[in-house]
Short mmCIF file of C-alpha atoms and ligand atoms in Angstrom, two decimals:
data_model
loop_
_atom_site.label_atom_id
_atom_site.label_comp_id
_atom_site.label_asym_id
_atom_site.label_seq_id
_atom_site.Cartn_x
_atom_site.Cartn_y
_atom_site.Cartn_z
CA MET L 3 -0.48 -4.76 21.25
CA HIS L 4 1.07 -7.32 19.91
CA ALA L 5 4.23 -7.07 17.64
CA PRO L 6 4.14 -9.26 13.89
CA ALA L 7 6.67 -12.38 13.26
CA LEU L 8 8.86 -11.04 11.24
CA PRO L 9 11.21 -11.54 8.53
CA ASP L 10 14.67 -11.63 8.16
CA ARG L 11 15.97 -8.46 5.83
CA SER L 12 20.01 -8.27 5.37
CA VAL L 13 21.56 -4.67 3.53
CA ALA L 14 23.82 -6.20 1.68
CA ALA L 15 21.64 -7.94 -0.65
CA TYR L 16 20.36 -5.24 -1.72
CA ALA L 17 23.27 -4.06 -3.75
CA GLY L 18 22.76 -6.68 -6.59
CA VAL L 19 18.80 -4.59 -7.38
CA VAL L 20 20.40 -0.80 -6.68
CA GLU L 21 22.98 0.74 -7.16
CA SER L 22 26.09 1.22 -4.78
CA ASP L 23 25.92 4.99 -3.60
CA ARG L 24 22.41 4.04 -3.03
CA ILE L 25 23.13 1.93 0.14
CA GLU L 26 26.13 3.75 1.03
CA ARG L 27 23.78 6.85 2.08
CA LEU L 28 21.70 4.64 2.97
CA ARG L 29 23.46 3.20 5.22
CA SER L 30 25.26 6.35 6.72
CA ARG L 31 21.68 8.29 6.99
CA ALA L 32 21.04 4.50 9.56
CA ASP L 33 24.77 5.38 11.17
CA ALA L 34 23.72 9.30 12.36
CA LEU L 35 20.97 7.80 14.15
CA GLY L 36 22.55 6.19 16.65
CA ASP L 37 21.13 4.44 18.97
CA ALA L 38 17.58 6.51 18.77
CA ARG L 39 14.76 3.96 19.67
CA ILE L 40 12.18 3.98 16.91
CA LEU L 41 8.39 2.53 17.10
CA HIS L 42 5.78 2.19 14.28
CA VAL L 43 2.46 1.12 15.33
CA ASN L 44 -0.49 -0.04 13.07
CA SER L 45 -3.72 -1.40 12.95
CA THR L 46 -3.07 -4.61 11.39
CA ALA L 47 0.13 -7.11 10.43
CA THR L 48 -1.25 -8.55 6.77
CA GLY L 49 -3.53 -7.26 4.12
CA GLY L 50 -3.12 -4.29 2.55
CA GLY L 51 -0.01 -1.64 1.68
CA VAL L 52 0.61 -0.69 5.44
CA ALA L 53 1.51 -4.19 6.46
CA GLU L 54 3.37 -4.75 3.29
CA LEU L 55 6.13 -1.90 3.89
CA LEU L 56 6.27 -2.21 7.58
CA ARG L 57 6.63 -5.63 6.73
CA SER L 58 10.53 -4.51 5.13
CA ILE L 59 11.08 -1.40 6.65
CA VAL L 60 11.35 -3.08 10.05
CA PRO L 61 13.52 -5.62 9.67
CA LEU L 62 16.05 -3.88 7.50
CA CYS L 63 16.38 -1.63 9.82
CA THR L 64 17.65 -3.95 11.93
CA ASP L 65 20.08 -4.90 10.28
CA LEU L 66 20.90 -1.59 9.50
CA GLY L 67 21.39 -1.37 13.22
CA VAL L 68 18.83 0.85 14.25
CA GLU L 69 16.65 -0.43 17.11
CA THR L 70 12.68 -0.76 15.48
CA GLU L 71 9.71 -2.21 17.13
CA TRP L 72 6.84 -2.53 14.89
CA LEU L 73 3.17 -2.97 17.07
CA VAL L 74 -0.29 -3.72 16.06
CA LEU L 75 -2.92 -2.50 18.03
CA ASP L 76 -5.33 -4.80 19.74
CA ALA L 77 -8.66 -4.27 18.15
CA ASP L 78 -12.56 -5.46 17.86
CA ASP L 79 -14.73 -5.30 15.18
CA GLU L 80 -16.46 -2.53 16.58
CA PHE L 81 -13.61 -0.69 16.46
CA PHE L 82 -12.31 -1.37 12.94
CA GLU L 83 -16.48 -0.80 11.59
CA VAL L 84 -15.46 2.84 13.20
CA THR L 85 -12.49 3.02 12.00
CA LYS L 86 -12.75 1.99 7.99
CA ALA L 87 -16.07 5.38 7.83
CA MET L 88 -13.01 7.33 9.11
CA HIS L 89 -10.90 5.79 6.29
CA ASN L 90 -13.60 5.94 4.19
CA GLY L 91 -14.57 9.18 5.07
CA LEU L 92 -10.57 11.20 4.72
CA GLN L 93 -10.74 9.14 1.16
CA GLY L 94 -14.38 11.40 0.43
CA ASP L 95 -17.52 9.90 1.86
CA ASP L 96 -20.02 11.42 4.19
CA ALA L 97 -20.64 8.00 6.61
CA ALA L 98 -21.43 9.41 9.70
CA LEU L 99 -18.99 9.55 13.19
CA THR L 100 -21.50 9.57 15.51
CA ASP L 101 -20.17 10.16 19.51
CA ALA L 102 -20.52 6.51 20.03
CA MET L 103 -18.32 5.97 17.26
CA GLN L 104 -16.07 8.76 18.57
CA ALA L 105 -15.99 7.07 22.23
CA THR L 106 -15.46 3.54 20.88
CA TYR L 107 -11.89 4.95 19.15
CA ARG L 108 -11.13 7.11 22.24
CA ALA L 109 -11.70 3.72 24.43
CA VAL L 110 -9.62 1.73 22.28
CA THR L 111 -6.40 4.17 20.72
CA GLU L 112 -5.93 4.97 24.82
CA ARG L 113 -6.21 1.05 26.12
CA ASN L 114 -4.07 0.24 23.65
CA ALA L 115 -1.61 3.09 24.31
CA ALA L 116 -2.03 2.62 28.55
CA GLU L 117 0.05 -0.55 27.84
CA LEU L 118 2.74 0.27 26.20
CA ASP L 119 5.56 -0.27 28.57
CA GLY L 120 8.54 0.11 26.36
CA GLU L 121 11.36 3.12 25.62
CA TYR L 122 10.96 5.20 22.67
CA ASP L 123 12.82 8.10 21.21
CA LEU L 124 10.50 8.53 18.06
CA VAL L 125 7.14 7.20 17.71
CA VAL L 126 5.09 7.05 14.26
CA LEU L 127 1.55 6.36 14.05
CA HIS L 128 0.03 4.95 10.98
CA ASP L 129 -3.07 6.39 9.37
CA PRO L 130 -6.05 7.07 11.18
CA GLN L 131 -5.93 4.46 13.67
CA PRO L 132 -3.73 4.71 16.17
CA LEU L 133 -3.81 8.21 16.21
CA GLY L 134 -5.90 8.43 19.72
CA MET L 135 -3.24 7.24 21.38
CA LEU L 136 -1.42 10.73 21.05
CA ASP L 137 -2.27 12.66 24.35
CA ARG L 138 -1.43 9.19 26.09
CA LEU L 139 2.00 8.77 24.55
CA ARG L 140 2.72 12.56 25.45
CA GLU L 141 2.44 11.48 29.36
CA ARG L 142 4.03 8.41 28.93
CA LEU L 143 7.10 9.19 26.41
CA PRO L 144 7.60 13.23 26.62
CA ASP L 145 10.74 13.85 24.83
CA ALA L 146 9.79 11.36 21.39
CA PRO L 147 8.53 13.24 18.80
CA ILE L 148 5.50 11.92 17.19
CA VAL L 149 4.71 11.91 13.87
CA TRP L 150 1.51 10.89 11.78
CA ARG L 151 1.82 8.67 8.42
CA CYS L 152 -0.90 8.82 6.63
CA HIS L 153 -0.72 6.66 3.69
CA ILE L 154 -4.56 7.64 3.04
CA ASP L 155 -5.78 9.91 -0.38
CA LEU L 156 -6.63 12.92 1.28
CA THR L 157 -7.73 14.36 -2.22
CA GLU L 158 -11.66 15.38 -1.17
CA PRO L 159 -12.11 14.60 2.89
CA SER L 160 -15.37 14.88 4.07
CA PRO L 161 -14.97 17.47 6.97
CA ASP L 162 -16.26 15.74 9.95
CA HIS L 163 -13.57 12.91 9.66
CA LEU L 164 -11.54 15.25 8.99
CA GLY L 165 -12.31 17.57 11.82
CA PHE L 166 -12.12 14.55 14.38
CA VAL L 167 -9.28 13.28 13.07
CA ALA L 168 -7.17 16.57 13.22
CA GLU L 169 -7.42 17.07 15.85
CA TYR L 170 -5.12 15.54 17.16
CA ALA L 171 -3.08 15.28 13.69
CA SER L 172 -2.73 19.05 14.23
CA ARG L 173 -0.78 17.92 17.28
CA VAL L 174 1.89 15.68 16.47
CA ASP L 175 5.67 17.28 15.84
CA HIS L 176 5.23 16.30 11.53
CA ALA L 177 3.25 14.43 9.00
CA ILE L 178 4.45 12.53 6.11
CA VAL L 179 2.07 11.90 3.49
CA SER L 180 2.38 9.96 -0.10
CA ARG L 181 1.08 12.90 -2.69
CA SER L 182 2.29 16.32 -3.27
CA ASP L 183 -1.78 17.59 -2.98
CA TYR L 184 -2.41 15.43 0.03
CA ALA L 185 -0.22 17.95 2.19
CA GLY L 186 -1.52 20.74 3.73
CA VAL L 187 -4.72 19.47 5.29
CA VAL L 188 -3.76 18.98 8.63
CA ASP L 189 -1.60 22.07 10.34
CA VAL L 190 1.67 21.17 11.15
CA PRO L 191 4.70 20.13 9.09
CA THR L 192 4.58 17.70 6.89
CA SER L 193 6.65 15.48 4.12
CA VAL L 194 5.46 14.14 0.94
CA VAL L 195 7.53 10.31 1.37
CA TYR L 196 6.37 7.74 -2.30
CA PRO L 197 5.92 4.89 -0.77
CA SER L 198 8.36 1.68 -2.12
CA ILE L 199 8.01 -2.00 -2.65
CA ASP L 200 10.70 -4.51 -1.19
CA PRO L 201 12.64 -6.13 -4.27
CA LEU L 202 13.46 -8.65 -1.94
CA SER L 203 10.18 -10.05 -1.15
CA GLU L 204 8.65 -13.42 -1.47
CA LYS L 205 5.30 -10.73 -3.98
CA ASN L 206 8.60 -9.27 -5.89
CA ARG L 207 11.45 -11.30 -5.58
CA ALA L 208 12.37 -12.89 -8.94
CA LEU L 209 11.17 -16.53 -9.64
CA ASP L 210 12.71 -19.65 -11.63
CA GLU L 211 10.82 -20.73 -14.50
CA ALA L 212 9.79 -24.16 -12.21
CA THR L 213 7.97 -22.38 -9.62
CA ILE L 214 6.24 -20.08 -12.53
CA ALA L 215 4.90 -22.99 -13.80
CA ALA L 216 4.12 -25.02 -10.55
CA GLU L 217 1.83 -21.03 -9.32
CA HIS L 218 0.48 -20.78 -12.44
CA ASP L 219 -0.84 -24.43 -12.20
CA ARG L 220 -2.27 -23.64 -8.83
CA LEU L 221 -3.68 -21.17 -10.45
CA TYR L 222 -5.77 -23.27 -12.73
CA PRO L 223 -8.72 -23.67 -14.15
CA LEU L 224 -6.80 -20.14 -15.64
CA SER L 225 -4.75 -21.08 -18.05
CA PHE L 226 -1.66 -18.37 -19.03
CA ASP L 227 -1.94 -20.47 -22.70
CA ALA L 228 -5.07 -17.84 -23.28
CA PRO L 229 -4.68 -13.88 -22.72
CA VAL L 230 -5.43 -12.58 -18.98
CA VAL L 231 -6.08 -9.59 -17.48
CA ALA L 232 -5.21 -9.06 -13.38
CA GLN L 233 -5.95 -7.16 -10.52
CA VAL L 234 -5.20 -7.66 -7.00
CA SER L 235 -6.24 -5.46 -4.52
CA ARG L 236 -7.86 -5.43 -0.90
CA PHE L 237 -12.10 -6.49 -1.70
CA ASP L 238 -13.10 -2.24 -1.64
CA PRO L 239 -15.66 -0.42 -3.01
CA TRP L 240 -12.48 2.23 -3.78
CA LYS L 241 -10.76 -1.26 -4.99
CA ASP L 242 -13.83 -0.86 -8.22
CA GLN L 243 -13.77 -4.32 -9.20
CA PHE L 244 -16.83 -3.72 -11.01
CA GLY L 245 -14.72 -0.95 -12.52
CA THR L 246 -12.28 -3.47 -13.46
CA LEU L 247 -14.88 -5.96 -14.12
CA ALA L 248 -16.76 -4.25 -17.15
CA ALA L 249 -13.82 -3.07 -18.31
CA PHE L 250 -13.01 -6.92 -19.12
CA ARG L 251 -16.45 -6.93 -20.66
CA ARG L 252 -15.56 -4.17 -23.26
CA ALA L 253 -11.70 -5.57 -24.37
CA ARG L 254 -13.67 -9.25 -24.50
CA GLU L 255 -16.07 -8.30 -27.20
CA GLU L 256 -12.98 -8.39 -29.30
CA VAL L 257 -10.63 -10.57 -27.55
CA PRO L 258 -12.66 -13.41 -27.08
CA ASP L 259 -10.73 -15.78 -25.45
CA LEU L 260 -10.05 -13.43 -22.73
CA GLN L 261 -9.40 -14.23 -19.14
CA LEU L 262 -9.98 -11.67 -15.73
CA ALA L 263 -8.22 -12.55 -12.24
CA LEU L 264 -9.33 -10.73 -10.08
CA ALA L 265 -7.37 -11.26 -6.54
CA GLY L 266 -8.03 -9.98 -3.55
CA GLY L 267 -7.06 -10.63 0.03
CA MET L 268 -9.37 -9.19 3.72
CA ALA L 269 -6.61 -6.92 5.46
CA GLY L 270 -6.96 -8.02 9.11
CA ASP L 271 -8.42 -3.29 10.25
CA ASP L 272 -11.47 -4.14 7.05
CA PRO L 273 -15.14 -5.37 7.93
CA GLU L 274 -15.83 -4.41 4.65
CA GLY L 275 -14.29 -7.46 3.08
CA LEU L 276 -16.35 -10.14 3.25
CA ALA L 277 -19.66 -8.15 1.80
CA VAL L 278 -17.21 -6.87 -0.71
CA TYR L 279 -15.78 -10.10 -2.45
CA GLU L 280 -19.48 -11.46 -2.33
CA GLN L 281 -21.05 -9.06 -4.11
CA VAL L 282 -18.58 -9.22 -6.96
CA ALA L 283 -18.47 -13.41 -7.00
CA ARG L 284 -22.31 -13.08 -7.53
CA ASP L 285 -21.63 -10.89 -10.55
CA ALA L 286 -19.29 -13.25 -11.81
CA LEU L 287 -20.97 -15.93 -11.39
CA GLY L 288 -21.62 -18.08 -14.22
CA ASP L 289 -18.71 -17.12 -16.58
CA PRO L 290 -15.46 -19.70 -16.65
CA ASP L 291 -13.12 -16.79 -17.53
CA ILE L 292 -13.62 -14.29 -14.66
CA HIS L 293 -11.50 -15.80 -11.71
CA VAL L 294 -12.40 -14.40 -8.25
CA LEU L 295 -9.18 -15.82 -5.84
CA THR L 296 -9.31 -14.79 -2.43
CA ASP L 297 -5.92 -14.42 0.39
CA LEU L 298 -3.25 -15.87 -2.09
CA PRO L 299 0.23 -16.94 -0.63
CA ASP L 300 2.56 -14.04 -2.07
CA THR L 301 4.16 -16.12 -4.23
CA THR L 302 0.71 -17.22 -6.17
CA ILE L 303 0.74 -13.06 -6.49
CA ASN L 304 4.00 -12.59 -7.61
CA ALA L 305 3.57 -15.11 -10.43
CA LEU L 306 -0.07 -13.25 -11.48
CA GLN L 307 1.63 -9.95 -11.86
CA ARG L 308 3.93 -11.68 -13.42
CA GLY L 309 2.54 -13.88 -15.97
CA ALA L 310 -0.67 -11.33 -16.52
CA ASP L 311 -0.24 -10.00 -19.54
CA VAL L 312 -2.36 -6.55 -18.33
CA VAL L 313 -2.73 -5.25 -14.80
CA VAL L 314 -5.97 -2.54 -14.25
CA GLN L 315 -6.01 -0.31 -11.27
CA LYS L 316 -8.95 1.44 -11.41
CA SER L 317 -9.40 2.50 -8.37
CA LEU L 318 -12.11 5.40 -7.43
CA ARG L 319 -9.54 6.68 -4.87
CA GLU L 320 -5.78 5.71 -4.02
CA GLY L 321 -3.70 6.97 -1.39
CA PHE L 322 -0.42 5.27 -3.86
CA GLY L 323 -0.99 1.58 -4.68
CA LEU L 324 1.68 -0.40 -4.00
CA VAL L 325 -0.12 -2.64 -6.52
CA VAL L 326 1.04 -0.48 -9.35
CA SER L 327 5.16 -0.44 -8.84
CA GLU L 328 4.39 -4.49 -8.17
CA ALA L 329 2.64 -5.01 -11.13
CA LEU L 330 5.58 -2.79 -12.89
CA TRP L 331 8.80 -3.86 -11.13
CA LYS L 332 7.67 -7.25 -12.88
CA ARG L 333 7.83 -5.92 -16.41
CA THR L 334 3.79 -6.00 -17.01
CA PRO L 335 1.93 -2.87 -18.31
CA VAL L 336 -0.78 -1.86 -15.84
CA VAL L 337 -4.10 0.27 -17.22
CA GLY L 338 -5.28 2.61 -14.77
CA SER L 339 -7.44 5.75 -13.78
CA THR L 340 -6.12 8.90 -13.04
CA VAL L 341 -6.55 9.14 -8.90
CA GLY L 342 -4.15 9.38 -5.89
CA GLY L 343 -1.05 7.61 -6.59
CA ILE L 344 -1.44 6.50 -9.76
CA PRO L 345 -0.10 8.70 -12.08
CA LEU L 346 2.57 9.13 -9.74
CA GLN L 347 4.08 5.37 -10.79
CA ILE L 348 1.65 5.14 -14.37
CA GLU L 349 3.49 6.69 -17.62
CA ASP L 350 1.15 7.14 -20.13
CA GLY L 351 2.09 5.95 -23.27
CA LYS L 352 5.17 4.66 -22.03
CA THR L 353 4.81 1.76 -19.07
CA GLY L 354 0.55 1.74 -19.24
CA TYR L 355 -2.50 3.97 -19.37
CA LEU L 356 -4.26 6.43 -17.51
CA VAL L 357 -8.03 6.75 -17.71
CA ALA L 358 -10.79 8.46 -15.68
CA PRO L 359 -11.57 6.47 -12.38
CA ASP L 360 -15.20 6.48 -14.00
CA ASP L 361 -13.91 5.63 -18.03
CA ALA L 362 -14.66 1.83 -17.85
CA GLN L 363 -15.00 1.61 -21.49
CA ALA L 364 -11.74 3.69 -21.71
CA ALA L 365 -9.99 1.38 -20.05
CA GLY L 366 -11.23 -1.60 -22.02
CA ALA L 367 -9.72 0.01 -25.01
CA ARG L 368 -6.62 0.18 -23.05
CA ILE L 369 -6.98 -3.60 -22.06
CA VAL L 370 -7.46 -4.38 -25.84
CA ASP L 371 -4.51 -2.06 -27.25
CA LEU L 372 -2.16 -3.51 -25.66
CA LEU L 373 -2.93 -7.04 -25.87
CA GLY L 374 -3.00 -6.54 -29.56
CA ASP L 375 0.72 -5.42 -29.60
CA ASP L 376 3.32 -7.59 -28.72
CA GLU L 377 6.00 -5.24 -28.72
CA ARG L 378 4.11 -2.22 -27.37
CA ARG L 379 3.94 -4.66 -24.10
CA ALA L 380 7.82 -5.47 -24.00
CA ARG L 381 8.31 -1.89 -24.68
CA PHE L 382 6.31 -0.89 -21.99
CA GLY L 383 7.12 -3.37 -19.30
CA THR L 384 11.16 -3.32 -20.17
CA ASN L 385 10.18 0.95 -18.82
CA ALA L 386 8.26 -0.55 -16.16
CA ARG L 387 10.77 -2.05 -14.87
CA GLU L 388 13.73 0.95 -14.75
CA ARG L 389 10.87 3.31 -13.34
CA VAL L 390 9.91 1.42 -10.68
CA ARG L 391 14.06 1.09 -10.01
CA GLU L 392 14.29 4.54 -10.23
CA ARG L 393 11.87 6.26 -7.86
CA PHE L 394 9.87 2.82 -5.83
CA LEU L 395 12.61 0.75 -4.60
CA LEU L 396 12.55 0.50 -0.74
CA PRO L 397 16.30 2.07 -0.24
CA ARG L 398 14.88 4.82 -1.88
CA GLN L 399 12.04 5.24 1.02
CA LEU L 400 13.93 4.34 3.25
CA THR L 401 16.23 7.43 3.39
CA GLU L 402 13.67 9.56 3.00
CA LEU L 403 12.31 8.11 6.01
CA PHE L 404 15.64 8.37 7.91
CA ASP L 405 16.30 12.04 7.09
CA ILE L 406 13.03 13.15 8.28
CA PHE L 407 13.10 10.86 11.48
CA LEU L 408 16.92 12.92 11.79
CA ASP L 409 15.28 16.29 10.98
CA VAL L 410 12.77 15.95 13.93
CA LEU L 411 15.31 14.55 16.57
CA GLU L 412 17.27 17.40 15.96
CA SER L 413 14.88 19.55 16.14
CA ASP L 414 13.20 18.60 19.10
CA ARG L 415 16.25 18.84 20.69
N1 LIG F 11 -2.19 -7.69 -1.76
C1 LIG F 11 -1.76 -9.58 -1.28
N2 LIG F 11 -3.08 -10.20 -1.60
C2 LIG F 11 -4.23 -9.82 -1.93
C3 LIG F 11 -4.70 -8.25 -1.95
C4 LIG F 11 -3.84 -7.89 -1.27
O1 LIG F 11 -1.22 -9.68 -1.17
O2 LIG F 11 -5.15 -10.75 -2.67
C5 LIG F 11 -1.97 -6.58 -1.45
C6 LIG F 11 -0.19 -6.08 -2.61
O3 LIG F 11 -0.13 -7.08 -3.15
C7 LIG F 11 0.11 -5.52 -1.71
C8 LIG F 11 -0.90 -4.68 -0.82
O4 LIG F 11 -1.38 -5.63 -0.68
O5 LIG F 11 0.66 -5.15 -1.65
C9 LIG F 11 -1.77 -3.50 -1.13
O6 LIG F 11 -0.83 -2.40 -1.09
P1 LIG F 11 -2.31 -1.05 -2.11
O7 LIG F 11 -0.85 0.22 -2.02
O8 LIG F 11 -1.77 -1.39 -3.27
O9 LIG F 11 -3.68 -1.03 -1.84
P2 LIG F 11 -3.82 -1.21 -0.16
O10 LIG F 11 -4.49 -2.19 0.52
O11 LIG F 11 -2.99 -0.27 0.75
O12 LIG F 11 -5.33 0.11 0.09
#
């Protein structure tokens, strides 16, 4: 396993963004953890929401005096093919999980666990990828409770995949999921914690006018002088870029100068990315108003989410969907589907609109509604900013995680 490089975070800097009593509560929970040493393990340092979360959580814990490390599995493409199939299976796909795939999974996770040499008092395993470390971790760290933090949409898991994952997950000390309907799929004490965005990260921080202008220039020939609809997502079948394309085409019938930006990265643990990107790029080929953008730096994503008139997130499954809060925080209304974590974030008719996941026409009509009404977009934007400030910022999430860690450590004693 390897430790990713991390930015600095200072808890004092959050005082300008959230109320001071929230910061005090966070500090008090951090103090209560004392000298507990916490390890987070996941499967990629870049791309996707889990890496995004850990990149902020871990340095903020360090600043709060909670000894925290983040290690990423060392694995090859064969392993990631297996774990993406597991991810898809947990989200309802019935892809095969053969004996050979299970053997690959066990071999890689056990090898990574065998390499672990630090001392820890609590271990958090993120998503299914590192769960196979469980037995070796128990041997190495018999006193450390193990928490499974599942970020996936567990609305309708395939029985085969759930059965395989539950063989491990039903033996952890505690599970954390992103939405109450996901609780109960594994039979261990489970908490619900909404993920959060970091208002001070490069992706979400305030940008001055000069920076925004420079970033918008970088996105040329996309023009912010004409209406822009944007989606920021890994290229992944669940993110339904094709539904967004259909919604855009429907909206363009009424707003002829409309442009679409589909920005997507390739997460290190997601082997499907390239194929989906190629299909999307082929679909958009020859249309000068559709911009398929890959691997944009965080400042550019920030300026795109800020400069778009409407953001779309028409996922077919979505554990939480940090991108929704990222856009809402920047006062951009979001048209999203009624799946997973999206309805937790969008208040229909107040901060954006919700549509059925298979209804691209309705999404297109909502885009048109928003584009035709500047006052409504501004009002939704103001509501959206406050909603995210209230519910979806990092200090709130970290306080809840610390509370769970304290409980788990306490009940283990
Ligand atoms: N993201 C990015 N560049 C891209 C695509 C995605 O930086 O081209 C980021 C996005 O801003 C968000 C994260 O990746 O912070 C995606 O998290 P989300 O929870 O929305 O979805 P996930 O990828 O975890 O399913």
